Short mmCIF file of C-alpha atoms in Angstrom, two decimals:
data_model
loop_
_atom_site.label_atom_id
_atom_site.label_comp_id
_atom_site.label_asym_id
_atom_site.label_seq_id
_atom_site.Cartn_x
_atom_site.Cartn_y
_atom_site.Cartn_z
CA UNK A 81 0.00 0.00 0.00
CA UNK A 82 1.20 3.41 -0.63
CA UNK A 83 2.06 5.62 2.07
CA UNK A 84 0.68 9.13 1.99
CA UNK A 85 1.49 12.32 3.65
CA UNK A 86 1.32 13.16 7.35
CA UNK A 87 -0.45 16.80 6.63
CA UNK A 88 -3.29 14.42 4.95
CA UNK A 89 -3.88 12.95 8.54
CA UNK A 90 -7.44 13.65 9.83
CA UNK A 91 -8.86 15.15 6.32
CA UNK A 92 -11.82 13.01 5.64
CA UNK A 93 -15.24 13.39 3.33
CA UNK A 94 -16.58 16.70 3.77
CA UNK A 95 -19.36 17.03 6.30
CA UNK A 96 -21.24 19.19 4.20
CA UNK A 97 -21.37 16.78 1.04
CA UNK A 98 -21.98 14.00 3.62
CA UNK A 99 -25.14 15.47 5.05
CA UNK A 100 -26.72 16.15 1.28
CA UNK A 101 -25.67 12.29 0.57
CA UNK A 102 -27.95 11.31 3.57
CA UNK A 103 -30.52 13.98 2.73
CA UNK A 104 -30.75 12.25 -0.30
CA UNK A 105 -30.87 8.71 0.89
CA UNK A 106 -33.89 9.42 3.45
CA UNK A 107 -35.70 12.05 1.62
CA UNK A 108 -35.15 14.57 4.02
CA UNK A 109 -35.80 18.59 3.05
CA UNK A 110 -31.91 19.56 2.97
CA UNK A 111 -31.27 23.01 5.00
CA UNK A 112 -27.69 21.60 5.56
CA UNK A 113 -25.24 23.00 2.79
CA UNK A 114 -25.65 25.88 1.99
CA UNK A 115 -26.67 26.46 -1.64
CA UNK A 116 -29.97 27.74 -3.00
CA UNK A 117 -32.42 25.38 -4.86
CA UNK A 118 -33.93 27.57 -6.88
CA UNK A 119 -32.46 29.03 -10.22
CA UNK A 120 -30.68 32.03 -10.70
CA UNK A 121 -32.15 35.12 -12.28
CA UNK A 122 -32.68 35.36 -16.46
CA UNK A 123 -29.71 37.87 -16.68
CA UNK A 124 -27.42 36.15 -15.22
CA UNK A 125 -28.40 32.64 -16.79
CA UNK A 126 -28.51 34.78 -19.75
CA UNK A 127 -25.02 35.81 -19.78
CA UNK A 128 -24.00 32.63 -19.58
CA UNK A 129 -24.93 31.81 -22.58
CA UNK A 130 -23.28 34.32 -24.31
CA UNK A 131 -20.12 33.50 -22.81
CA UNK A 132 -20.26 29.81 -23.38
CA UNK A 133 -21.36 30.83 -26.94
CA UNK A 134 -19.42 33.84 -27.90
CA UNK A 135 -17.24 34.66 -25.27
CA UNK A 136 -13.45 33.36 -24.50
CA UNK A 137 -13.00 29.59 -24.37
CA UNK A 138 -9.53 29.63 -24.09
CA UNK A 139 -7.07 29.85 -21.41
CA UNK A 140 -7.78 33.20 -19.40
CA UNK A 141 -4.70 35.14 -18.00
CA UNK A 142 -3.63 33.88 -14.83
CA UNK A 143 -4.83 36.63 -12.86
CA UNK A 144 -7.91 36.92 -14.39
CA UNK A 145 -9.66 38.09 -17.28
CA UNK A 146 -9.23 42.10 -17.89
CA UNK A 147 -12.47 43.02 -17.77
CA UNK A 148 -13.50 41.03 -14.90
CA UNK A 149 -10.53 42.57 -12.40
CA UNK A 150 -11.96 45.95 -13.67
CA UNK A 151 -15.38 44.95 -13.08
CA UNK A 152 -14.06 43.81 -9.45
CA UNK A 153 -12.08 47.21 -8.60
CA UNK A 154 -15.30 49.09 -9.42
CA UNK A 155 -17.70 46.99 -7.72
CA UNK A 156 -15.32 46.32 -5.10
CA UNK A 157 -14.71 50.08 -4.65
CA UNK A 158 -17.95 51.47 -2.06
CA UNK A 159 -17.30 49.39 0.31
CA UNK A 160 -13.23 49.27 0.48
CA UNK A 161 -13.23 53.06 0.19
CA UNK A 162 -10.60 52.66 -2.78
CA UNK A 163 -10.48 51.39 -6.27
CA UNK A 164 -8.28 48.79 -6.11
CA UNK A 165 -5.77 48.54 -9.18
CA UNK A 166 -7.29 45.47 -11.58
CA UNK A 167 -3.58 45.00 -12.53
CA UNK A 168 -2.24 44.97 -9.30
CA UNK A 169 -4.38 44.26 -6.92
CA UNK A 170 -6.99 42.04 -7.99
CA UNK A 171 -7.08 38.38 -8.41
CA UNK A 172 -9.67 36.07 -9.98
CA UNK A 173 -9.29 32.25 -8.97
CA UNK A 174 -11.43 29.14 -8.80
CA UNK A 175 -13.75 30.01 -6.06
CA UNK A 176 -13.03 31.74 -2.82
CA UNK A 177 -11.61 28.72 -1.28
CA UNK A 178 -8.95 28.57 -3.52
CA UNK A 179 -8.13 32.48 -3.74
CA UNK A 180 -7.89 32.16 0.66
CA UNK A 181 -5.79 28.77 0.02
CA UNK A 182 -3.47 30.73 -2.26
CA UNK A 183 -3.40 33.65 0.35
CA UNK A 184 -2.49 31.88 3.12
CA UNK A 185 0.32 30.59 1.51
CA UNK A 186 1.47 33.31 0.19
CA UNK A 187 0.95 34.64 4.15
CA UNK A 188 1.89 31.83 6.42
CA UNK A 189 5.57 30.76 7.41
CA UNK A 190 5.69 27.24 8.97
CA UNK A 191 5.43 27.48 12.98
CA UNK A 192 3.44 31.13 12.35
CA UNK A 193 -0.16 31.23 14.22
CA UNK A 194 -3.25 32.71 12.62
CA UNK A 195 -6.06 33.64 15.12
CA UNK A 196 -9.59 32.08 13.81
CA UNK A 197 -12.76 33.22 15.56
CA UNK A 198 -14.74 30.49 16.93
CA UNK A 199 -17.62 29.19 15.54
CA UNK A 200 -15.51 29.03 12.23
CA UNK A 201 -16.38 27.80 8.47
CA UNK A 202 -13.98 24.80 8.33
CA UNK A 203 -12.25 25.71 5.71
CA UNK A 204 -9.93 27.61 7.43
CA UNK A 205 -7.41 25.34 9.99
CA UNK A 206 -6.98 23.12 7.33
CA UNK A 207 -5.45 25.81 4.69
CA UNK A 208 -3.58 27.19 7.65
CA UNK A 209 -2.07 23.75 8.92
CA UNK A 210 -1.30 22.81 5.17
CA UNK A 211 0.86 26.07 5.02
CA UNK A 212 2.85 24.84 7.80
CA UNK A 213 0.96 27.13 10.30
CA UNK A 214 -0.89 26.79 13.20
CA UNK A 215 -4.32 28.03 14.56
CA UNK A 216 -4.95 30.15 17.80
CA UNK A 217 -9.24 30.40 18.63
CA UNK A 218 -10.82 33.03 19.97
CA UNK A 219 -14.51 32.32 20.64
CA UNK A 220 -17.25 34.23 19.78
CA UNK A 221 -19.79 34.16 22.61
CA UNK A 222 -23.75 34.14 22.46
CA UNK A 223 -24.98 37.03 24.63
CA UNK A 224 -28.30 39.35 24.64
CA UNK A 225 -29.60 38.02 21.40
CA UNK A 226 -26.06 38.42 19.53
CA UNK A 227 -22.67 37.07 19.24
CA UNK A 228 -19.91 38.80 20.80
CA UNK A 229 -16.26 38.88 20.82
CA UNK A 230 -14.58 39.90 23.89
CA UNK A 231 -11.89 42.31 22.26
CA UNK A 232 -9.42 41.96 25.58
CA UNK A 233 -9.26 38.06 24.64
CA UNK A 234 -8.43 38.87 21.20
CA UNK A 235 -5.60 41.08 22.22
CA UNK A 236 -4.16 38.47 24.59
CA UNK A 237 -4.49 35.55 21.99
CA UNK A 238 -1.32 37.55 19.99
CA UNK A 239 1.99 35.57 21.05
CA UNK A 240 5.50 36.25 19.82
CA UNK A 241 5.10 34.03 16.84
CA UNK A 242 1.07 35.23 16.01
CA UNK A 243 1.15 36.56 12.47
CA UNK A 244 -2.52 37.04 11.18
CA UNK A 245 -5.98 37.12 11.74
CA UNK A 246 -8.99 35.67 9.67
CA UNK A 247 -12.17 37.93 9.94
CA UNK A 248 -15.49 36.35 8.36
CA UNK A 249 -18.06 38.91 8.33
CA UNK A 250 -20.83 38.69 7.51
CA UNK A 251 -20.10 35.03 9.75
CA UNK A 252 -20.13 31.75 8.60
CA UNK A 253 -21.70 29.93 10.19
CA UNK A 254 -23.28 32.32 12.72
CA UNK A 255 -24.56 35.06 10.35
CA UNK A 256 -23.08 37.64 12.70
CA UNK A 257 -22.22 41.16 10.76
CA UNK A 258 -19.44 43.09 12.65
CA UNK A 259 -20.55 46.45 14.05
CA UNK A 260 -18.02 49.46 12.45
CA UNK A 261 -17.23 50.03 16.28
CA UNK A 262 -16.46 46.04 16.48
CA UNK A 263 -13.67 46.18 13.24
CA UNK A 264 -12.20 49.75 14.50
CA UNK A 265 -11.14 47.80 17.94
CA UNK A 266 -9.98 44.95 15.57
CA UNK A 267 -8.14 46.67 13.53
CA UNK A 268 -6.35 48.55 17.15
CA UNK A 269 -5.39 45.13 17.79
CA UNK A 270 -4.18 44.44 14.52
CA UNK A 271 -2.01 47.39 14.12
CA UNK A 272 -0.79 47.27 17.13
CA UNK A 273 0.51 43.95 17.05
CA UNK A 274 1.53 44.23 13.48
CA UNK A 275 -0.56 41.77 12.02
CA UNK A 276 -2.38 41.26 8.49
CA UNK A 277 -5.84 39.79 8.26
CA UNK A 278 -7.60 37.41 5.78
CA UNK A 279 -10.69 39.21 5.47
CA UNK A 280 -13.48 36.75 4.13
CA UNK A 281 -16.41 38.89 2.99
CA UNK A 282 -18.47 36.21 0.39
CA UNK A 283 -21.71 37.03 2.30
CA UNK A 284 -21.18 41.31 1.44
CA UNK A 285 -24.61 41.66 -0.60
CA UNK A 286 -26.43 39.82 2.06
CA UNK A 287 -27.01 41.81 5.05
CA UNK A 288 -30.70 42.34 6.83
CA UNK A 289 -30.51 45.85 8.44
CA UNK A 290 -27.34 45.84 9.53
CA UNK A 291 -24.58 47.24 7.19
CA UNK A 292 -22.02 45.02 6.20
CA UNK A 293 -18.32 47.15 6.58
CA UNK A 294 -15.23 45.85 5.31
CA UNK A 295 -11.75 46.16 8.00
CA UNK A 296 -9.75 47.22 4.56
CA UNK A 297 -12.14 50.82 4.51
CA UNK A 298 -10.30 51.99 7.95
CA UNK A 299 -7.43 53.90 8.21
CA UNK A 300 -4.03 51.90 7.79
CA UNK A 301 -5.66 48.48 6.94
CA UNK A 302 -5.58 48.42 3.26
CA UNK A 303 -2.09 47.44 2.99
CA UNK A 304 -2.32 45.05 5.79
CA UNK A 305 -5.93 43.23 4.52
CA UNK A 306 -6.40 40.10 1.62
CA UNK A 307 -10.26 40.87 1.01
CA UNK A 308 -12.36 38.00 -0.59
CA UNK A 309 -15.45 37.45 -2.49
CA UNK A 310 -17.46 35.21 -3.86
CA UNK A 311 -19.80 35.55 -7.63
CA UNK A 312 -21.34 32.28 -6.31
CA UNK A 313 -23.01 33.78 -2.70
CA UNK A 314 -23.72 36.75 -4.99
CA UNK A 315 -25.59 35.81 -8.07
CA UNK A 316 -27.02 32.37 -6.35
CA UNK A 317 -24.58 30.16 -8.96
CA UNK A 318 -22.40 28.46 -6.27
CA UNK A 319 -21.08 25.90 -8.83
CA UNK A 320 -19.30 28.52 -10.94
CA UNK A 321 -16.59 28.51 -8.69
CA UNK A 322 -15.71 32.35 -9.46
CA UNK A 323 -13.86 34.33 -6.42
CA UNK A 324 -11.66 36.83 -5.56
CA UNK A 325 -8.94 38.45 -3.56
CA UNK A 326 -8.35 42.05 -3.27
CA UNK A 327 -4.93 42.10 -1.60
CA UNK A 328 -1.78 45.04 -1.46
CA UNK A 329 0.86 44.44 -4.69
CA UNK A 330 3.19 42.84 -2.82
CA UNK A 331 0.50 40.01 -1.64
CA UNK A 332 -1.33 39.88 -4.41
CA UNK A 333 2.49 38.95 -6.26
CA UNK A 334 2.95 36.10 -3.91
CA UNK A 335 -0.44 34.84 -4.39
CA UNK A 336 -0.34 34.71 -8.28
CA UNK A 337 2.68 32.71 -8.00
CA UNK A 338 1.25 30.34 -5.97
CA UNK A 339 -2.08 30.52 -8.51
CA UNK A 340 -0.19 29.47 -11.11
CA UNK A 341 0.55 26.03 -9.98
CA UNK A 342 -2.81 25.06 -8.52
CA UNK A 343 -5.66 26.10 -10.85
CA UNK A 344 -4.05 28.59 -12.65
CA UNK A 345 -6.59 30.06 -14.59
CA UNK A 346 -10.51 30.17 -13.48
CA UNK A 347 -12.77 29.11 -15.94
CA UNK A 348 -12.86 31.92 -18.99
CA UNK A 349 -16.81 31.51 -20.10
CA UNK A 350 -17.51 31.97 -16.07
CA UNK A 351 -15.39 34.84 -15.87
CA UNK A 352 -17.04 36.78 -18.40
CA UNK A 353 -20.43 35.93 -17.58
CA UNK A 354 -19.75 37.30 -14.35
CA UNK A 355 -18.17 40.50 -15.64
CA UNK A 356 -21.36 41.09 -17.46
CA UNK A 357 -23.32 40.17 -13.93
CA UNK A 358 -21.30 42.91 -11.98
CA UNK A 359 -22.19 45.50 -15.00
CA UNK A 360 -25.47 44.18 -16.15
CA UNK A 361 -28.57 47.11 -15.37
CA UNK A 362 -30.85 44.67 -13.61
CA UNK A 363 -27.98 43.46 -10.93
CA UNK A 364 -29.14 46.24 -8.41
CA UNK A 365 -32.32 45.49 -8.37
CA UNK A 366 -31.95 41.59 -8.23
CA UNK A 367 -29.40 42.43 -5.09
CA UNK A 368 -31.85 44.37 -3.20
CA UNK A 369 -34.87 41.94 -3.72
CA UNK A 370 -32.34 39.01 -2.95
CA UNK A 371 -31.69 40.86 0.29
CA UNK A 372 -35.29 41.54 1.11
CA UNK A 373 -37.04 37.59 0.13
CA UNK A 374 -33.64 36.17 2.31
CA UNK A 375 -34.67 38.25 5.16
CA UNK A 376 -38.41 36.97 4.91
CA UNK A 377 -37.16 33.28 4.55
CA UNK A 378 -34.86 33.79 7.71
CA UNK A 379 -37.36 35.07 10.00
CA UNK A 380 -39.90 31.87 7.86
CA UNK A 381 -37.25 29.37 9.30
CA UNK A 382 -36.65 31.74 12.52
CA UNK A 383 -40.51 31.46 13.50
CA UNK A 384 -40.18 27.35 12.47
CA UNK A 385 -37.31 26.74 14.42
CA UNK A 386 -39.28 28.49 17.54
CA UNK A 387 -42.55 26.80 17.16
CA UNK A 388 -40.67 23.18 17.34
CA UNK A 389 -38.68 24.58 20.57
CA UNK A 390 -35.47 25.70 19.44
CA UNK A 391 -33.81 28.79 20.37
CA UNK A 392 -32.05 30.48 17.32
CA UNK A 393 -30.39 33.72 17.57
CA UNK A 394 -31.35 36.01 14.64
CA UNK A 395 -28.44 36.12 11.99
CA UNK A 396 -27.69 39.75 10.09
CA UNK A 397 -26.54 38.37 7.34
CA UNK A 398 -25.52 35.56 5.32
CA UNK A 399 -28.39 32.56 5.04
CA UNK A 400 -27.81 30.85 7.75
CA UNK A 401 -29.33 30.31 11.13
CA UNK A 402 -27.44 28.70 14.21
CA UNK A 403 -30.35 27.61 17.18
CA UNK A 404 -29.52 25.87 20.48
CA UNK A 405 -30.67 22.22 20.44
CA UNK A 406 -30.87 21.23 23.90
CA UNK A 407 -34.09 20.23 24.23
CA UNK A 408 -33.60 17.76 21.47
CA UNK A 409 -30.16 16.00 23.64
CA UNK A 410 -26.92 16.60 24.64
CA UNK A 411 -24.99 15.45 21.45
CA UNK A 412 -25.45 17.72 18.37
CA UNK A 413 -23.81 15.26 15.90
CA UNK A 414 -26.11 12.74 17.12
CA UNK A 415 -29.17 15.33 16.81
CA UNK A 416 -28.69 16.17 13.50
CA UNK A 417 -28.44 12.76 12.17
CA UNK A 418 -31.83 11.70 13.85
CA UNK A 419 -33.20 14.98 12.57
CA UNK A 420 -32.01 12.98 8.92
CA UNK A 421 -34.14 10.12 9.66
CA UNK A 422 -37.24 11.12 11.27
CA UNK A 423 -39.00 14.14 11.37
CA UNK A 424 -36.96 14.05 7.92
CA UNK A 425 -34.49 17.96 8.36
CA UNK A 426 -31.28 18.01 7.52
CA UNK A 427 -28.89 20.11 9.27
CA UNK A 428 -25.24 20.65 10.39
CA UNK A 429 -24.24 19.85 13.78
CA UNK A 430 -22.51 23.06 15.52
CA UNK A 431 -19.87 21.78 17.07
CA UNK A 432 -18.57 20.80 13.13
CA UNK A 433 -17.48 24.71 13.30
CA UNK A 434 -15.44 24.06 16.43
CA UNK A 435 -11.60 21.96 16.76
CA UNK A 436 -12.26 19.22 18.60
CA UNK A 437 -9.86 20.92 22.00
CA UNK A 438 -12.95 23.50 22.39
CA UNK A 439 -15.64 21.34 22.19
CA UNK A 440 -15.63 20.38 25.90
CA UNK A 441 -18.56 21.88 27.32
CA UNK A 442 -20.00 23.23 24.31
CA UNK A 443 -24.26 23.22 24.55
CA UNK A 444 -25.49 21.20 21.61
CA UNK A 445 -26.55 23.61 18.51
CA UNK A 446 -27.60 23.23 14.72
CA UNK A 447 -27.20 25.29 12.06
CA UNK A 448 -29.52 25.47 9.43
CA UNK A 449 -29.56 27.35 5.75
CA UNK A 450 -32.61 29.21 4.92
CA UNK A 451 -31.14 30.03 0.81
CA UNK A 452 -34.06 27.90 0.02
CA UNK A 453 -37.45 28.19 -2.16
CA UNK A 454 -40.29 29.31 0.01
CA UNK A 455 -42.18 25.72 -0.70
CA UNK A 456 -38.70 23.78 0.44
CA UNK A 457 -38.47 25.75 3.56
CA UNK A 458 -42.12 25.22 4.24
CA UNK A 459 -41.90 21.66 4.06
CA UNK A 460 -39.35 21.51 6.94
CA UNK A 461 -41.52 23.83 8.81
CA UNK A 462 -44.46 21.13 8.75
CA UNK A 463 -41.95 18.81 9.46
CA UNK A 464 -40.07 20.41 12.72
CA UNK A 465 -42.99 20.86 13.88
CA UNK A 466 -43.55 17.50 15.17
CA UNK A 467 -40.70 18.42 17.86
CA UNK A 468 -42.80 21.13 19.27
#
């Protein structure tokens, strides 16, 4: 038998793609992964076409396709406060997965520590670990209705060999938005302690009352921040695979090199279908109602997850919804996979989003995704309601 790498130790089937495959198998309404099941708007189905039938087919530059990196810079540009330079400081890459993979290693020296904020997306320790790196967690705490991050234990988390910070907002899986006071002590912290942040912003357009801010807009970040974005969360087309990073020259440099040896290009047709998206007359109006039928679908799953005797806290952005599960048993793995079978809901344990050192003592929660059609999240409503 071959041998295979140590760093592959512990990297198993992913418990998103897991939970659909048992969704699947027991017929259960999936508001696990989070993808909508619905199709995307004409326009941007439309420009599809026109790409796959007209537009590049060929190898796109590296970095991206021209007119997407200036479709980026000036879509990109409200909410950084600058127009970032398409030539050099914007990258497109197979999804934002890959665009943080390629920052982080363009970022992390082996033995450096990243701070993660805990409940974290999982995608995170894994790209850091593979780099050589290892992971610091500060929790996020669940007080008065919100989630919280105590900014003293942030500052004390930063040891001699701390290097970075990763900042979801809004938060994965959470749905937390972080208040403009909230990034301005952040960024104190950063600056003070001289340290760059991965700022993971795929969930921008989808905010419910509360602003979403990027940490790059405030004074003396934009040189230390990697910004990314996601077409896919944007336009509803998550298998496009289309990111971003928005990242200082220098960064952006490293991370092209490393580009070029793991995807290298993104998909061309994709590219400029989405470059037509960003520039397309109907995209502010699709944004906005987006924004507005998500927000009446959260508080839809919100008033479900209540009536069966949950306790979610309301997200402010994203889609999705974390609610404690305690009056369902003590084990949230084991929860969700009886939720599977019978009243027939599929969602993702919350301790997934935690490493397995700071899941002593945790109270059992699930997350669920409410990027659904109003007739899928119905259906689990009827069902949950059986545990009320």
């Amino acid at each position: 038998m071959l041998r295979t790498a140590t760093r592959t130790q512990g990297f198993g089937p992913s418990a998103f793609s897991e939970t659909t495959r048992l969704a699947l198998e027991h017929g259960a309404v999936n508001l696990g992964q989070g993808f909508p099941d619905e199709p995307p708007p004409a326009f941007v189905l439309e420009a599809a076409r026109r790409a796959a039938e007209s537009g590049p087919q060929q190898y796109a530059p590296a970095p991206g396709l021209p007119a997407l990196r200036q479709a980026l810079s000036v879509w990109m540009a409200p909410q950084l406060g600058y127009a970032a330079d398409p030539e050099l400081e914007v990258t497109v890459a197979s999804g934002a997965t890959e665009a943080a993979y390629a920052a982080v290693l363009a970022l992390v020296e082996p033995g450096d520590e990243v701070i993660v904020l805990e409940p974290s997306y999982d995608m995170y320790a894994p790209q850091i670990e593979l780099a050589g790196g290892q992971v610091r967690y500060v929790p996020l705490e669940a007080q008065g209705g919100r989630w919280v991050l105590d900014i003293e234990r942030l500052r004390a988390a930063v040891g001699p060999r701390t290097r970075g910070l990763v900042l979801n907002t809004p938060h994965n899986p959470t749905g937390k938005v972080f208040s403009p006071q909230e990034l301005e002590s952040i960024a104190a912290v950063v600056q003070d302690c001289d340290l760059w942040v991965l700022a993971d912003e795929v969930y921008d357009r989808l905010t419910y009352a509360v602003p979403h801010r990027s940490i790059a807009a405030l004074p003396g970040m934009r040189e230390r921040t990697v910004t990314l974005g996601s077409a896919g969360k944007t336009f509803a087309v998550t298998g496009w695979r289309i990111g971003w990073a928005v990242a200082p020259h220098s960064v952006t440099t490293a991370l092209r090199g490393v580009r070029q040896w793991t995807s290298f290009a993104a998909p061309s047709p994709l590219q400029a279908a989405v470059a037509e998206c960003m520039t397309h007359p109907q995209a502010s109006a699709f944004l906005e109602e987006q924004r507005r039928s998500y927000a009446r679908r959260r508080d839809l799953l919100v008033a479900a997850l209540r009536g069966a005797g949950l306790d979610p806290l309301m997200p402010e952005g994203g889609y999705f919804v974390m609610a404690a599960a305690s009056k369902l048993g003590a084990d949230d793995a084991e929860i969700a996979a009886r939720l599977i079978r019978d009243p027939g809901v599929a969602a993702m344990h919350g301790s997934m989003f935690y490493a397995p050192d700071s899941r002593a003592g945790l109270k059992p929660t699930l997350r669920f995704a409410f990027c659904k059609r109003d007739e899928t999240l119905e259906a689990a409503a009827q069902r949950l309601r059986q545990l009320g």
